[in-house]
Amino acid sequence: MKQFRVGIVGATGMVGQRFITLLAEHPWFNIEVLAASPRSAGKTYEEAIGSRWAMTVPMPEKVKKMVILDASADVEKIAAAVDFVFCAVDMKKDEIKALEERYAKAECPVVSNNSAHRFTDDVPMVVPEINPEHLEVIEAQRARLGTKRGFIAVKSNCSIQSYVPALHPLRQYGLKQVLACTYQAISGAGKTFETWPEMVDNLIPFIGGEEEKSEQEPLKVWGKVEDGVIKNTATPSITTQCLRVPVSNGHTAAVFVSFDKKPSKEEILNCWKEFAGVPQELELPSAPKQFIHYFEEDNRPQAKLDRNLEGGMAVSVGRLREDTQYDYKFVCLSHNTLRGAAGGGVLLAELLAAKGYFD
């Protein structure tokens, strides 16, 4: 695979920092540009971050002296210097939509961690193992934008990355109803315990907008490309509750599911064991070798023990059993800033690169 020049737009935030750690030694992608808000622009990355470096690994030496550009004012300059950008900015949704379209129209592909374009019907929202075929809609999006290279592709919300992968291989049995209660880490809010001491010994039963995303985004992921847009599937019926819990990293989901044709427990376990997607077939650098891992122990998966499985890119499942009101229930776990955010974005970019969308 050839080398690609990469920009990180929103480089000073927690997801931007995670992108930097993942790309510092990436075999295909080389960081060429860091961009952020006007208050950080003109400073070196080290100066702009100061004491706000939130990763457990040291800041890579290669980015410390890089001078940050203005994410909004320097669009043309950034687009000319890179092959594509990752976008993880903290702005109002309308501002994000406009900014990402500016990059795309400057012929710079955008791999977005933001939610702003997730329901734009010609923008693919891709979990690479689940719906890689949605990338086909990029051709129609380019026609709408009037671009040759530029486009926007997004990753899905971090909360659905924990339970949708476990449900996906079971769709052959006709998913009918899904109830998912998610228990989400504080890093999903861009926080640590040092910056959010109120979360210590606490639980908050509300995360703004999260339940709507968790109920609607799977229907787009499972939808189909028709007539240049992605049309959502109508089933299953999904309801969720999303809670913030005092965990640093790792989103857990308690899932209840009913089927049109109820499978046996052995059939479900076999589906999870055998499931692999295009990233595994292509052996993409960030792809886990085994996407879904099932734990037989009653007390697994646990965030502290299992969130970093396969570099934080695998999904862990446990406690599969029959239910009195639904057919089955089980527990899922994914690393929210790796599989659920920056890592999922990097894997999506690897898929786009392998499929020639950056050429």
mmCIF file of C-alpha atoms in Angstrom, residues 186-323:
data_model
loop_
_atom_site.group_PDB
_atom_site.id
_atom_site.type_symbol
_atom_site.label_atom_id
_atom_site.label_comp_id
_atom_site.label_asym_id
_atom_site.label_seq_id
_atom_site.Cartn_x
_atom_site.Cartn_y
_atom_site.Cartn_z
ATOM 1 C CA ILE A 186 -16.538 9.366 30.783
ATOM 2 C CA SER A 187 -14.003 9.579 27.956
ATOM 3 C CA GLY A 188 -17.042 9.571 25.659
ATOM 4 C CA ALA A 189 -17.682 13.087 26.967
ATOM 5 C CA GLY A 190 -14.042 14.032 26.416
ATOM 6 C CA LYS A 191 -13.380 13.851 30.159
ATOM 7 C CA THR A 192 -11.064 12.205 32.648
ATOM 8 C CA PHE A 193 -11.634 11.808 36.388
ATOM 9 C CA GLU A 194 -9.244 14.725 36.919
ATOM 10 C CA THR A 195 -11.344 17.031 34.738
ATOM 11 C CA TRP A 196 -14.710 15.612 35.869
ATOM 12 C CA PRO A 197 -14.408 14.814 39.603
ATOM 13 C CA GLU A 198 -18.207 14.878 39.924
ATOM 14 C CA MET A 199 -18.272 11.490 38.155
ATOM 15 C CA VAL A 200 -16.310 9.729 40.884
ATOM 16 C CA ASP A 201 -18.712 7.463 42.810
ATOM 17 C CA ASN A 202 -21.557 8.653 40.594
ATOM 18 C CA LEU A 203 -23.879 7.670 37.751
ATOM 19 C CA ILE A 204 -25.807 10.060 35.508
ATOM 20 C CA PRO A 205 -28.915 8.557 33.845
ATOM 21 C CA PHE A 206 -28.908 10.882 30.826
ATOM 22 C CA ILE A 207 -26.571 11.661 27.930
ATOM 23 C CA GLY A 208 -27.949 14.302 25.609
ATOM 24 C CA GLY A 209 -28.915 12.959 22.179
ATOM 25 C CA GLU A 210 -27.404 9.554 22.831
ATOM 26 C CA GLU A 211 -30.588 7.516 22.973
ATOM 27 C CA GLU A 212 -31.853 8.931 19.687
ATOM 28 C CA LYS A 213 -28.536 8.099 18.001
ATOM 29 C CA SER A 214 -28.485 4.621 19.526
ATOM 30 C CA GLU A 215 -31.982 3.846 18.271
ATOM 31 C CA GLN A 216 -31.730 5.383 14.784
ATOM 32 C CA GLU A 217 -28.139 4.886 13.615
ATOM 33 C CA PRO A 218 -28.329 1.058 13.406
ATOM 34 C CA LEU A 219 -31.237 1.415 10.970
ATOM 35 C CA LYS A 220 -29.009 3.403 8.600
ATOM 36 C CA VAL A 221 -26.056 1.032 9.069
ATOM 37 C CA TRP A 222 -28.383 -1.864 8.116
ATOM 38 C CA GLY A 223 -29.973 0.101 5.271
ATOM 39 C CA LYS A 224 -29.361 -0.178 1.521
ATOM 40 C CA VAL A 225 -27.965 2.098 -1.166
ATOM 41 C CA GLU A 226 -30.760 2.874 -3.631
ATOM 42 C CA ASP A 227 -30.936 5.650 -6.241
ATOM 43 C CA GLY A 228 -27.864 7.440 -4.913
ATOM 44 C CA VAL A 229 -28.928 7.547 -1.255
ATOM 45 C CA ILE A 230 -28.906 5.234 1.757
ATOM 46 C CA LYS A 231 -32.410 4.154 2.723
ATOM 47 C CA ASN A 232 -32.838 2.999 6.300
ATOM 48 C CA THR A 233 -34.149 -0.437 7.119
ATOM 49 C CA ALA A 234 -37.492 -0.535 8.941
ATOM 50 C CA THR A 235 -36.596 -3.320 11.352
ATOM 51 C CA PRO A 236 -35.810 -4.198 14.055
ATOM 52 C CA SER A 237 -37.641 -2.018 16.553
ATOM 53 C CA ILE A 238 -34.931 -0.603 18.835
ATOM 54 C CA THR A 239 -35.282 1.138 22.185
ATOM 55 C CA THR A 240 -32.380 2.245 24.373
ATOM 56 C CA GLN A 241 -31.384 3.896 27.626
ATOM 57 C CA CYS A 242 -27.925 5.460 27.900
ATOM 58 C CA LEU A 243 -26.222 6.110 31.232
ATOM 59 C CA ARG A 244 -22.896 7.747 32.071
ATOM 60 C CA VAL A 245 -20.928 5.633 34.546
ATOM 61 C CA PRO A 246 -17.651 6.147 36.478
ATOM 62 C CA VAL A 247 -15.451 4.204 34.040
ATOM 63 C CA SER A 248 -12.512 5.817 32.240
ATOM 64 C CA ASN A 249 -12.832 3.902 28.933
ATOM 65 C CA GLY A 250 -15.196 1.238 27.623
ATOM 66 C CA HIS A 251 -18.899 1.294 26.796
ATOM 67 C CA THR A 252 -20.907 -1.678 28.075
ATOM 68 C CA ALA A 253 -24.355 -2.638 26.791
ATOM 69 C CA ALA A 254 -26.990 -4.927 28.283
ATOM 70 C CA VAL A 255 -28.909 -6.245 25.269
ATOM 71 C CA PHE A 256 -32.283 -7.998 24.997
ATOM 72 C CA VAL A 257 -33.421 -9.349 21.620
ATOM 73 C CA SER A 258 -36.355 -11.183 20.031
ATOM 74 C CA PHE A 259 -36.320 -12.939 16.653
ATOM 75 C CA ASP A 260 -38.784 -13.905 13.960
ATOM 76 C CA LYS A 261 -37.148 -17.337 13.975
ATOM 77 C CA LYS A 262 -35.520 -18.021 17.337
ATOM 78 C CA PRO A 263 -32.035 -19.567 16.978
ATOM 79 C CA SER A 264 -30.502 -21.938 19.495
ATOM 80 C CA LYS A 265 -27.823 -20.698 21.865
ATOM 81 C CA GLU A 266 -25.303 -22.846 19.985
ATOM 82 C CA GLU A 267 -26.282 -21.211 16.693
ATOM 83 C CA ILE A 268 -25.770 -17.741 18.172
ATOM 84 C CA LEU A 269 -22.375 -18.638 19.611
ATOM 85 C CA ASN A 270 -21.319 -20.116 16.294
ATOM 86 C CA CYS A 271 -22.418 -16.963 14.434
ATOM 87 C CA TRP A 272 -20.247 -14.836 16.703
ATOM 88 C CA LYS A 273 -17.264 -17.172 16.451
ATOM 89 C CA GLU A 274 -17.344 -17.379 12.651
ATOM 90 C CA PHE A 275 -18.220 -13.768 11.874
ATOM 91 C CA ALA A 276 -15.603 -11.823 9.932
ATOM 92 C CA GLY A 277 -15.864 -8.905 7.552
ATOM 93 C CA VAL A 278 -13.989 -7.219 4.741
ATOM 94 C CA PRO A 279 -11.335 -5.732 7.123
ATOM 95 C CA GLN A 280 -10.389 -9.248 8.223
ATOM 96 C CA GLU A 281 -10.373 -10.522 4.616
ATOM 97 C CA LEU A 282 -8.153 -7.617 3.520
ATOM 98 C CA GLU A 283 -6.021 -7.847 6.689
ATOM 99 C CA LEU A 284 -6.254 -4.108 7.226
ATOM 100 C CA PRO A 285 -3.632 -2.847 9.713
ATOM 101 C CA SER A 286 -6.112 -1.858 12.442
ATOM 102 C CA ALA A 287 -8.525 -4.769 12.004
ATOM 103 C CA PRO A 288 -8.853 -7.262 14.865
ATOM 104 C CA LYS A 289 -8.162 -10.820 13.795
ATOM 105 C CA GLN A 290 -11.277 -11.993 15.672
ATOM 106 C CA PHE A 291 -13.934 -9.277 15.624
ATOM 107 C CA ILE A 292 -16.262 -10.755 18.282
ATOM 108 C CA HIS A 293 -14.912 -12.547 21.347
ATOM 109 C CA TYR A 294 -17.275 -14.502 23.601
ATOM 110 C CA PHE A 295 -16.463 -15.032 27.289
ATOM 111 C CA GLU A 296 -17.879 -18.076 29.084
ATOM 112 C CA GLU A 297 -17.243 -16.612 32.552
ATOM 113 C CA ASP A 298 -20.283 -15.104 34.274
ATOM 114 C CA ASN A 299 -18.359 -11.979 35.323
ATOM 115 C CA ARG A 300 -17.046 -11.040 31.851
ATOM 116 C CA PRO A 301 -16.641 -8.919 29.848
ATOM 117 C CA GLN A 302 -15.346 -6.229 32.198
ATOM 118 C CA ALA A 303 -14.269 -2.781 31.043
ATOM 119 C CA LYS A 304 -11.014 -2.793 32.979
ATOM 120 C CA LEU A 305 -10.013 -6.286 31.831
ATOM 121 C CA ASP A 306 -11.326 -6.504 28.285
ATOM 122 C CA ARG A 307 -11.600 -3.053 26.660
ATOM 123 C CA ASN A 308 -8.099 -3.277 25.135
ATOM 124 C CA LEU A 309 -8.675 -6.656 23.500
ATOM 125 C CA GLU A 310 -6.924 -6.752 20.103
ATOM 126 C CA GLY A 311 -5.687 -3.191 20.468
ATOM 127 C CA GLY A 312 -9.105 -2.019 21.593
ATOM 128 C CA MET A 313 -10.640 -2.909 18.213
ATOM 129 C CA ALA A 314 -12.464 -6.128 19.112
ATOM 130 C CA VAL A 315 -15.939 -6.422 20.643
ATOM 131 C CA SER A 316 -16.433 -8.586 23.736
ATOM 132 C CA VAL A 317 -19.652 -10.472 24.509
ATOM 133 C CA GLY A 318 -20.768 -12.552 27.487
ATOM 134 C CA ARG A 319 -23.677 -13.826 29.581
ATOM 135 C CA LEU A 320 -25.794 -15.128 26.682
ATOM 136 C CA ARG A 321 -28.937 -16.693 28.107
ATOM 137 C CA GLU A 322 -32.654 -17.013 27.431
ATOM 138 C CA ASP A 323 -34.961 -14.321 28.801
#
